Tab-separated table of C-alpha atoms and ligand atoms in Angstrom:
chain	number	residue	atom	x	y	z
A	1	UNK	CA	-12.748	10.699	-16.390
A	2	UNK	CA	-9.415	8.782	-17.512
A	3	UNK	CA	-10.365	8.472	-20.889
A	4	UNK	CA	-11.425	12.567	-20.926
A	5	UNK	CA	-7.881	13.372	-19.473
A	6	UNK	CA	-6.147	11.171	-21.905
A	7	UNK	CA	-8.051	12.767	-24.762
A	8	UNK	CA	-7.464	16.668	-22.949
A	9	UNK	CA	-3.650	15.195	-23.439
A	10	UNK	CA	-3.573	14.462	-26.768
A	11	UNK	CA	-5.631	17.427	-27.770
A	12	UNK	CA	-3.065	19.741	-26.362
A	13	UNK	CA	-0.097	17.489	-27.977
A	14	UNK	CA	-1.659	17.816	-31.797
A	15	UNK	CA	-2.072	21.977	-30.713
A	16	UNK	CA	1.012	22.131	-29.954
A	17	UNK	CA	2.238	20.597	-33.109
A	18	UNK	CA	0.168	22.077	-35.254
A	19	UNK	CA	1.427	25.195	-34.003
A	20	UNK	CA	4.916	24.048	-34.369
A	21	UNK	CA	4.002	23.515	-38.228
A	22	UNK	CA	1.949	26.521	-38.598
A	23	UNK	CA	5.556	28.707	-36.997
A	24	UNK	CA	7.739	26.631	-38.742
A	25	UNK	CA	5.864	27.278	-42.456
A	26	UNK	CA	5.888	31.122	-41.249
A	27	UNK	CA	9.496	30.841	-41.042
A	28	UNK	CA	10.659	29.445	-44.066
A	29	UNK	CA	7.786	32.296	-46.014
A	30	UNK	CA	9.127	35.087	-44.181
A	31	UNK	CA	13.009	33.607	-45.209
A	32	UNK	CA	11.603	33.361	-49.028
A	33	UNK	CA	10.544	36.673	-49.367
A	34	UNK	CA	14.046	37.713	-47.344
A	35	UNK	CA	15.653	36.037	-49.685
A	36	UNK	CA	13.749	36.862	-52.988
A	37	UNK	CA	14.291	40.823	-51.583
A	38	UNK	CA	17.696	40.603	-50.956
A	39	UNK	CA	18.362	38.953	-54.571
A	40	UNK	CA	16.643	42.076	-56.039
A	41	UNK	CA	18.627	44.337	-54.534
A	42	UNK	CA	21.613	42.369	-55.181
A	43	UNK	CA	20.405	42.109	-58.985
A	44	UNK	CA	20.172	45.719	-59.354
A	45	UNK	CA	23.773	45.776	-58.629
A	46	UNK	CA	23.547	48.586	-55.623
A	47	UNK	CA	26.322	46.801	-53.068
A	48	UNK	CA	27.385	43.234	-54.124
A	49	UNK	CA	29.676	42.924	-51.006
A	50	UNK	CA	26.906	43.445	-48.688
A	51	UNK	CA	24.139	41.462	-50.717
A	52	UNK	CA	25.887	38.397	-50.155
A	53	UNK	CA	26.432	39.389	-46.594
A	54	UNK	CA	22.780	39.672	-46.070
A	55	UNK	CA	21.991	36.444	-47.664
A	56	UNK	CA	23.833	35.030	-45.286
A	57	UNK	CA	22.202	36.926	-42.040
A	58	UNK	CA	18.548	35.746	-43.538
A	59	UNK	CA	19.980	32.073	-43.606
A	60	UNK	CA	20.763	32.315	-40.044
A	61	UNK	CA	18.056	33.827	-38.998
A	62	UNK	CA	16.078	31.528	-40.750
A	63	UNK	CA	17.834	28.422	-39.101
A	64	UNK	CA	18.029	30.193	-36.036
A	65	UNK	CA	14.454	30.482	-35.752
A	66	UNK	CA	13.748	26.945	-36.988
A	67	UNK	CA	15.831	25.167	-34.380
A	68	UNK	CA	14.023	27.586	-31.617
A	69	UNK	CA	10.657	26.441	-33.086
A	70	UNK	CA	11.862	22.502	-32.609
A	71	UNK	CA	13.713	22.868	-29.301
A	72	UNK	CA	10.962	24.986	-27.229
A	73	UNK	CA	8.402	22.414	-29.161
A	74	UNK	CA	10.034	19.311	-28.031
A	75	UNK	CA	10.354	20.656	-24.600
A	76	UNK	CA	6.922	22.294	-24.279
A	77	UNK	CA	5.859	18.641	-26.038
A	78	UNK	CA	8.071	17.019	-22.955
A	79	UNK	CA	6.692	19.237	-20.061
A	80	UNK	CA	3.182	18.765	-21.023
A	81	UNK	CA	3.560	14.954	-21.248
A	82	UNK	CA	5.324	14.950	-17.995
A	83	UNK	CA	2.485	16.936	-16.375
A	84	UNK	CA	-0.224	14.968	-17.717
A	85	UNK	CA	1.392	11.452	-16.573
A	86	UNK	CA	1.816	12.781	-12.794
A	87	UNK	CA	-1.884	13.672	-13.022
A	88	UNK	CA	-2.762	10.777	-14.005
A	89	UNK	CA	-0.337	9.073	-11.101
A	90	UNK	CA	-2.480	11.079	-8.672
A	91	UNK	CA	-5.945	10.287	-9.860
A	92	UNK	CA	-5.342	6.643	-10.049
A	93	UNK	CA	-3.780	7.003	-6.783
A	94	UNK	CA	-6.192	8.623	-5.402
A	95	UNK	CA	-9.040	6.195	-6.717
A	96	UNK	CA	-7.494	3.623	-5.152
A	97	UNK	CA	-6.871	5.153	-1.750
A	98	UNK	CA	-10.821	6.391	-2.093
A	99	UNK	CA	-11.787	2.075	-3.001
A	100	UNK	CA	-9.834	1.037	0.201
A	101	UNK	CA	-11.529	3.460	1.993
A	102	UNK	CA	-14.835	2.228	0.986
A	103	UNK	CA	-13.980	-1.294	1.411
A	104	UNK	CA	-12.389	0.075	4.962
A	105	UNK	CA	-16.281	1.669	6.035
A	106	UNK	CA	-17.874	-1.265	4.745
A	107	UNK	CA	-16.174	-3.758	7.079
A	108	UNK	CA	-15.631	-1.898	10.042
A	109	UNK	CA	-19.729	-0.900	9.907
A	110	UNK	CA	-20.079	-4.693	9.347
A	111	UNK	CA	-17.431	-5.983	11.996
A	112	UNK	CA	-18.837	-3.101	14.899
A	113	UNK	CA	-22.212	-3.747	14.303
A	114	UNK	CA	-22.395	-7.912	14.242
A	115	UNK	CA	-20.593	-8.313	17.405
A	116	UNK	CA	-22.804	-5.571	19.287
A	117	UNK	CA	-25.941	-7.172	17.675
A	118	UNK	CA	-25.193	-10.656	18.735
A	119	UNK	CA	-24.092	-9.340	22.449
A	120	UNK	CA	-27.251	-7.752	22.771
A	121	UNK	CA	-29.570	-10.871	21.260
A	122	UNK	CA	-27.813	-12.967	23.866
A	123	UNK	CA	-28.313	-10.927	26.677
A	124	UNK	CA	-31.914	-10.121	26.327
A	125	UNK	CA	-32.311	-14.050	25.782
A	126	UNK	CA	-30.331	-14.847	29.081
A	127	UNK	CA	-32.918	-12.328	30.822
A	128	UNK	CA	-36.154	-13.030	29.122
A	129	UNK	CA	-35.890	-17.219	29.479
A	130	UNK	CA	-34.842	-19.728	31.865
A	131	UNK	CA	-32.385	-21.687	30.715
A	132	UNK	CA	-30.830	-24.882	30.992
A	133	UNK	CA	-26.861	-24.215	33.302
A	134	UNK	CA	-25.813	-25.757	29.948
A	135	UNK	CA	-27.144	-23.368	27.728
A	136	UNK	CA	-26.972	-20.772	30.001
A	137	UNK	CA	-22.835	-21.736	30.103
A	138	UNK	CA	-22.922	-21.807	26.097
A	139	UNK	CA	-24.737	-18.413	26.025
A	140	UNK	CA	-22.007	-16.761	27.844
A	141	UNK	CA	-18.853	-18.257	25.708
A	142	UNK	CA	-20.917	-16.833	23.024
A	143	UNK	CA	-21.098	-13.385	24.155
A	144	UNK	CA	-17.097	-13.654	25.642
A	145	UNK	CA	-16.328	-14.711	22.040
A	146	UNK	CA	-17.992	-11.659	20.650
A	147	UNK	CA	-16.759	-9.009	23.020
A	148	UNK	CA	-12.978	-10.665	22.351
A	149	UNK	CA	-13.758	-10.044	18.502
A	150	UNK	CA	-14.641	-6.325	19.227
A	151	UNK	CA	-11.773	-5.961	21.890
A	152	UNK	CA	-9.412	-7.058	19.180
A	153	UNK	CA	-10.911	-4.864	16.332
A	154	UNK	CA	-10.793	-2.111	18.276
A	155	UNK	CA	-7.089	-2.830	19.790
A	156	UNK	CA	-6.291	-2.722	15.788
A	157	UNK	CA	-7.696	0.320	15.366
A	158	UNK	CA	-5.988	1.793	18.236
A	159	UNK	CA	-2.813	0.923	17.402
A	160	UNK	CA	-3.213	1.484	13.541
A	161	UNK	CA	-3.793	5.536	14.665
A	162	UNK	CA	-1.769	5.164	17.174
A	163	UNK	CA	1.303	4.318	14.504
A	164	UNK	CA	0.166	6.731	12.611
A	165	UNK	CA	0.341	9.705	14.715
A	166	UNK	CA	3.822	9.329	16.551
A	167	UNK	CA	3.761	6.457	18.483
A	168	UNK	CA	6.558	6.657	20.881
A	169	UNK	CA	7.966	3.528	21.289
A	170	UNK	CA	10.177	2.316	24.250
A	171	UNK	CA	13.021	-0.286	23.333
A	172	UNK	CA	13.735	-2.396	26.172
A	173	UNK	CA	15.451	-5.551	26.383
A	174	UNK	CA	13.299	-8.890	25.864
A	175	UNK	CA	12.851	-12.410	25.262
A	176	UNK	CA	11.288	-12.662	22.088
A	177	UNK	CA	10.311	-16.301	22.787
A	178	UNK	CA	8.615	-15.430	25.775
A	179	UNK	CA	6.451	-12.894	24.269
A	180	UNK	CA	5.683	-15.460	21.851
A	181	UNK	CA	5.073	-18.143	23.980
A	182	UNK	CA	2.323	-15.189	26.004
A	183	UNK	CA	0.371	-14.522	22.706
A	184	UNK	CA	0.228	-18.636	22.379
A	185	UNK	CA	-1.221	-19.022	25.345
A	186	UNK	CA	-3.793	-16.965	25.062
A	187	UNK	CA	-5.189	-17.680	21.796
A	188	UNK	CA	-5.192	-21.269	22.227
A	189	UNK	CA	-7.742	-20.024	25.289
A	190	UNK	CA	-9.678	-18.669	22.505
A	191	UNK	CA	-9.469	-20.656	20.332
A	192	UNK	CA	-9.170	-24.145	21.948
A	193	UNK	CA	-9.868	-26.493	18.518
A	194	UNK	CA	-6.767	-24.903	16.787
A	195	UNK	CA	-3.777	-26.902	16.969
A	196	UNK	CA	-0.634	-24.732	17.315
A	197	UNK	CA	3.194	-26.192	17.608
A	198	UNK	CA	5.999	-24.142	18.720
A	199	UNK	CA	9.429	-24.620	18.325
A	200	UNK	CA	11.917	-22.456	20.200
A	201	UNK	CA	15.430	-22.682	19.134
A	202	UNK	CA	17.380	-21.913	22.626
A	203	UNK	CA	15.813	-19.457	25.810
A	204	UNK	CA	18.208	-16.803	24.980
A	205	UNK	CA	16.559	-14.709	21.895
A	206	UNK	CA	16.322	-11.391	23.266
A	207	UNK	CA	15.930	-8.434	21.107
A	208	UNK	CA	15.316	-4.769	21.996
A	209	UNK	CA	11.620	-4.331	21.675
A	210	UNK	CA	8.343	-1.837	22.681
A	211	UNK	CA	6.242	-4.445	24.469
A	212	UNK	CA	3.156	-3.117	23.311
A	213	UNK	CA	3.791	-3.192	19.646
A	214	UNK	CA	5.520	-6.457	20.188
A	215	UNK	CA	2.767	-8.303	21.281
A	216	UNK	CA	0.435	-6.443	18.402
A	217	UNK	CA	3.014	-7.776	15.943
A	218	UNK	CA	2.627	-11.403	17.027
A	219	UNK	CA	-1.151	-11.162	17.997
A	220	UNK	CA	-1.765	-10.028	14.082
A	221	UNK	CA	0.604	-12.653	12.682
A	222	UNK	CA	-1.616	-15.665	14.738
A	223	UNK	CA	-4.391	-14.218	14.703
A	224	UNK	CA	-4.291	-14.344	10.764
A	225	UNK	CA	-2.744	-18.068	10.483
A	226	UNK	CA	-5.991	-19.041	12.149
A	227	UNK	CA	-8.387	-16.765	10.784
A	228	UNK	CA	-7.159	-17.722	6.781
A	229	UNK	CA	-7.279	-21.591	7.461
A	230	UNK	CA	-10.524	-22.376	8.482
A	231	UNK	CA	-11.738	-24.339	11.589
A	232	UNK	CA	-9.426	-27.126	13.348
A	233	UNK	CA	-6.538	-25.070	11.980
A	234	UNK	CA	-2.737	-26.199	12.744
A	235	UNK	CA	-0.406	-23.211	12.968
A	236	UNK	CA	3.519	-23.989	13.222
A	237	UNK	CA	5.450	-21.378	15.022
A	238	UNK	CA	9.087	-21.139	15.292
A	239	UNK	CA	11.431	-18.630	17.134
A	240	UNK	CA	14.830	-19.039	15.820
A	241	UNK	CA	18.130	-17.325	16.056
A	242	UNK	CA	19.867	-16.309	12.311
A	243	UNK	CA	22.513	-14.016	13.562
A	244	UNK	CA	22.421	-11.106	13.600
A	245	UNK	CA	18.441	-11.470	13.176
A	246	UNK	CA	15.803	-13.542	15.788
A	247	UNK	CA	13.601	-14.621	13.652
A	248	UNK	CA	9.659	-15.412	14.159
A	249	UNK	CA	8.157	-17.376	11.257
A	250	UNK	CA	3.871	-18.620	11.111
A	251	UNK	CA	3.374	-21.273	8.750
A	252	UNK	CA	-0.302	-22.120	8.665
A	253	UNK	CA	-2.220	-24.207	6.418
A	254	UNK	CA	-5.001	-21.771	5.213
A	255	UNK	CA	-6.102	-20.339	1.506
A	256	UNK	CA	-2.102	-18.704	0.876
A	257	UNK	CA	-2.102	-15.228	-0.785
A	258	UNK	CA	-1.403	-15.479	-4.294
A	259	UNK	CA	1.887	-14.072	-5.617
A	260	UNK	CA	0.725	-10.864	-7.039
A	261	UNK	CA	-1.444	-9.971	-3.959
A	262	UNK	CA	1.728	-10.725	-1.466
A	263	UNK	CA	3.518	-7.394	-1.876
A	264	UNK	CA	0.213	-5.432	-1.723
A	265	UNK	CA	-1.285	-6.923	1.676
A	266	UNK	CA	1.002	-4.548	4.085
A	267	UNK	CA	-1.204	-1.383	2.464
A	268	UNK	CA	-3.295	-0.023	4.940
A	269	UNK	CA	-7.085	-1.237	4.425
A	270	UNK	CA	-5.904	-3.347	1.647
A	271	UNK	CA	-7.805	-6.814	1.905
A	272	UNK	CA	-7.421	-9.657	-0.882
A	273	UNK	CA	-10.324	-10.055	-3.133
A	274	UNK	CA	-13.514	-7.979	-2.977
A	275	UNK	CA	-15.598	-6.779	-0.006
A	276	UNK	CA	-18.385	-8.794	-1.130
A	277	UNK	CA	-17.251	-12.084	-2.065
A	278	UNK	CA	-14.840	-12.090	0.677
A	279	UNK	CA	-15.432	-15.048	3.359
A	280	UNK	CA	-13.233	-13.841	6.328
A	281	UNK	CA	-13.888	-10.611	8.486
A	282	UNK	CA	-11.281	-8.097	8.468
A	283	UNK	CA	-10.527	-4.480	8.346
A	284	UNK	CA	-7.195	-4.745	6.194
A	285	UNK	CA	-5.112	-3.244	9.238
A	286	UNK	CA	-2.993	-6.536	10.942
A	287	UNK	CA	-0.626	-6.584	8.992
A	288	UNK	CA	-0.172	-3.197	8.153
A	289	UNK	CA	0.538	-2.535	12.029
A	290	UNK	CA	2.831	-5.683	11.714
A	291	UNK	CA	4.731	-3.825	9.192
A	292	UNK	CA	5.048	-0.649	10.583
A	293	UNK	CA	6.350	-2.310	13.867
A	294	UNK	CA	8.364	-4.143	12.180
A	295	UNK	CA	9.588	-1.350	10.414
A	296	UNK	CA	10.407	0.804	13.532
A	297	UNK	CA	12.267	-2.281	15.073
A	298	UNK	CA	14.875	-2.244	11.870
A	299	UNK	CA	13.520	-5.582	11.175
A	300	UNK	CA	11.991	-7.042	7.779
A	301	UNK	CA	8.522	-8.871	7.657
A	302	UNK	CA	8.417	-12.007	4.273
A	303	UNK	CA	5.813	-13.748	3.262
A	304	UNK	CA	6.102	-16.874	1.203
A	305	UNK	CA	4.212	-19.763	0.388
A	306	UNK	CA	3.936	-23.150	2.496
A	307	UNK	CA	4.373	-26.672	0.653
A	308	UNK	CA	1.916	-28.026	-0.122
A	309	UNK	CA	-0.151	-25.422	1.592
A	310	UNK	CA	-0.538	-22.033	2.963
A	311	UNK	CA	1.165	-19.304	3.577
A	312	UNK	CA	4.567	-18.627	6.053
A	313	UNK	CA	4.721	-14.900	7.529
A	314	UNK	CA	8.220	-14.437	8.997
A	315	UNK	CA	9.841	-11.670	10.652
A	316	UNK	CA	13.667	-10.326	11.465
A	317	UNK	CA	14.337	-8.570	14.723
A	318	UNK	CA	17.960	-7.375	15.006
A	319	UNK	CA	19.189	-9.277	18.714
A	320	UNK	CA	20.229	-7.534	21.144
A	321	UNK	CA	23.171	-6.189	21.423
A	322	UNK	CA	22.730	-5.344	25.564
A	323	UNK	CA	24.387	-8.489	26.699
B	1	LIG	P1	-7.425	-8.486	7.600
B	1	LIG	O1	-7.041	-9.858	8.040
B	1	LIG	O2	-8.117	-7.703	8.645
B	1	LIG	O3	-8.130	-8.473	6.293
B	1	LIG	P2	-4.567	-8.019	7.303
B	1	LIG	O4	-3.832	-6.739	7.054
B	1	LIG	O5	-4.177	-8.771	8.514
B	1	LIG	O6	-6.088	-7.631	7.313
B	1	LIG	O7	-4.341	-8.952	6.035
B	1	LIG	C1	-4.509	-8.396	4.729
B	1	LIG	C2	-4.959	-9.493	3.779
B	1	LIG	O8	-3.899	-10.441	3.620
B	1	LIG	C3	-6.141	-10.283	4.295
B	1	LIG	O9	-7.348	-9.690	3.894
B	1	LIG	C4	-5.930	-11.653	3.655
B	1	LIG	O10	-6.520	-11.667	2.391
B	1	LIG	C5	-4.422	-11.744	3.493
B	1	LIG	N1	-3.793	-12.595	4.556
B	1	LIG	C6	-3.136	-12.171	5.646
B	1	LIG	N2	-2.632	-13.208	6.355
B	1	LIG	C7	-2.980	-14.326	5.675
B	1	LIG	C8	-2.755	-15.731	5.874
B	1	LIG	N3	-2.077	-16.186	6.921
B	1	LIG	N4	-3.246	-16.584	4.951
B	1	LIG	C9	-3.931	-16.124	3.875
B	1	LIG	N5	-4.188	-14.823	3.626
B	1	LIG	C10	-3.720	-13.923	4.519
C-alpha cells in the first residue's frame, strides 16, 4: 500500500511534467510559425511599422505563455506533492493508531481473562477439597491478589475514558506528601517483599489537586517502579519542594526505558517492545493517565535514567498558592 501510493505520486509528478514539456514545445511551434508569418508579411513590404510591432506582441505572448506553463507547473508540481505527503502522514498514522489498538485488545483479553480464570480455579478448589488452614490461608491471598490485579486494570480503564470524555476535576487544597505517603501504604500491603524508602522534604507541600486523579497519578507511577524491576524490588520516593513546583520523583531499579522509547511511553496503549515478547502485563494506559493528570494540574511529568540502574519518573505540581 505505501509503496503503491508512492508510485501513484510519482506517476502523477512525470504527467505532469510531461505535460509541462508537451505545452511548453506547443508554445515555442505556435511562436515559430507567428513569427515565420509575420516575417512574410513584413517581407512583402505591406506595413513595416506594424510588422515590427507584431513581432514584438508574438514575443510576448510567447514568453507570456512560457512563464504561465512553469509557474502553474511548479505549483500544480507543489500542491500535488503537498497532498500526497499529508496522505501519507495519515496512513502511517493511522497504521500505527490501528497496531496499538491491536496490541491494546490483545492485553486487555489477556489481563481480563487470567485473573477471572485463576479466581475461578481457586474457588472451585477451596469448595471441592479440604484443605490444610494453611493452604486454605494461601488460597485466599491468591485469589485477593488476583481480584486487586483486576480492580486496578479496571480502575485504569475507568479513568483512561473517564479523561477522555470530560473529566471534571475539582482542585482543592492538599498535602501532596500525604497522598503519597496513602498510596505507600497500601502497596507495601500488597506487595509486602518490595522495599520502598520515602523521603519527605518538610509536612508543608500542598498543592491544589483533584483527589481522585491524584491518587491515580501516584498509584501508576508505583505501581510501575515495582512492576518494571522484578521481585524484591527497592523503590526510592521523594516529595520535595523546588519552588514554585512540589515535586514527586520514583527512582526504581528495574529494566529503564531506553532513550528513544522515553518520549513515546505517555501515548495511549503504547507499551515498549512487542506484545509477544513482552514479560510484564500491561495495557499501555498508566502513564498515559499520569500524563493527562499531570497535564490538567499545569504540571510536567520527566523521565530519566537512574545510575547505575533504572529509570526515575518525576513530576511538577505548581504549590499552592491558598496559604
Ligand atoms: P503498562 O505498564 O500498562 O504497559 P504504562 O503506560 O504505565 O503502561 O507504561 C508504558 C510503558 O513504559 C510500559 O509498557 C513499559 O515498557 C514502560 N515503563 C513504564 N514505567 C517504567 C519503569 N518504571 N521502568 C521501566 N519501564 C517502564
Amino acid at each position: 500500500m505505501k509503496y503503491l501510493s508512492y508510485g501513484v505520486m510519482v506517476y502523477m509528478l512525470l504527467a505532469l511534467i510531461w505535460w509541462a514539456v508537451l505545452l511548453s514545445r506547443n508554445n515555442q511551434t505556435l511562436y515559430e510559425h507567428k513569427l515565420a508569418l509575420s516575417t512574410c508579411i513584413s517581407s512583402q513590404g505591406i506595413d513595416t511599422h506594424s510588422g515590427a510591432h507584431d513581432i514584438d506582441k508574438i514575443h510576448q505572448f510567447y514568453k507570456r505563455n512560457q512563464i504561465m506553463i512553469l509557474g502553474e507547473g511548479v505549483v500544480f508540481g507543489i500542491l500535488l506533492v503537498l497532498g500526497m505527503w499529508f496522505i501519507q502522514k495519515a496512513y502511517n498514522k493511522e497504521i500505527v493508531s490501528t497496531i496499538k489498538q491491536k496490541n491494546f485488545l490483545l492485553s486487555i483479553t489477556h489481563e481480563l481473562k487470567s485473573p477471572i480464570a485463576a479466581i475461578n480455579l481457586t474457588t472451585e478448589t477451596l469448595i471441592k477439597r479440604s484443605l490444610s488452614p494453611k493452604m486454605t490461608v494461601e488460597l485466599h491471598e491468591s485469589i485477593l491478589k488476583e481480584s486487586t490485579r483486576l480492580e486496578k486494570l479496571i480502575s485504569n480503564l475507568l479513568m483512561a475514558a473517564k479523561l477522555d470524555h470530560d473529566y471534571k476535576y475539582h482542585f482543592e487544597k492538599c498535602l501532596l506528601h500525604e497522598k503519597v505517603a496513602y498510596c505507600i501504604k497500601r502497596l507495601k500491603l500488597q506487595n509486602p517483599e518490595t522495599e520502598i524508602i520515602s523521603e519527605f522534604d518538610g509536612d508543608d507541600i500542598s498543592i491544589d489537586a483533584d483527589h481522585e486523579a491524584i491518587i491515580s497519578l501516584i498509584n501508576n507511577l508505583l505501581e510501575n517502579s515495582i512492576k518494571y524491576s522484578g521481585q524484591h524490588a527497592a523503590i526510592r520516593v521523594k516529595v520535595e519542594t523546588v519552588p514554585p513546583f512540589a515535586v514527586l520523583s520514583v527512582a526504581d531499579e528495574g529494566i529503564g526505558i531506553p532513550d528513544h522509547e522515553k518520549a513515546k511511553v505517555t501515548d495511549q496503549f503504547y507499551r515498549v517492545g512487542n506484545e509477544n515478547t513482552r514479560q510484564t502485563k500491561g495495557t499501555g494506559l498508566g502513564l498515559y493517565i499520569a500524563n493527562k493528570i499531570i497535564a490538567a494540574h499545569h504540571g510536567k511529568l520527566t523521565i530519566s535514567d537512574n545510575i547505575p540502574q533504572g529509570t526515575i519518573v518525576s513530576v511538577s505540581i505548581p504549590l499552592s498558592k491558598n496559604k
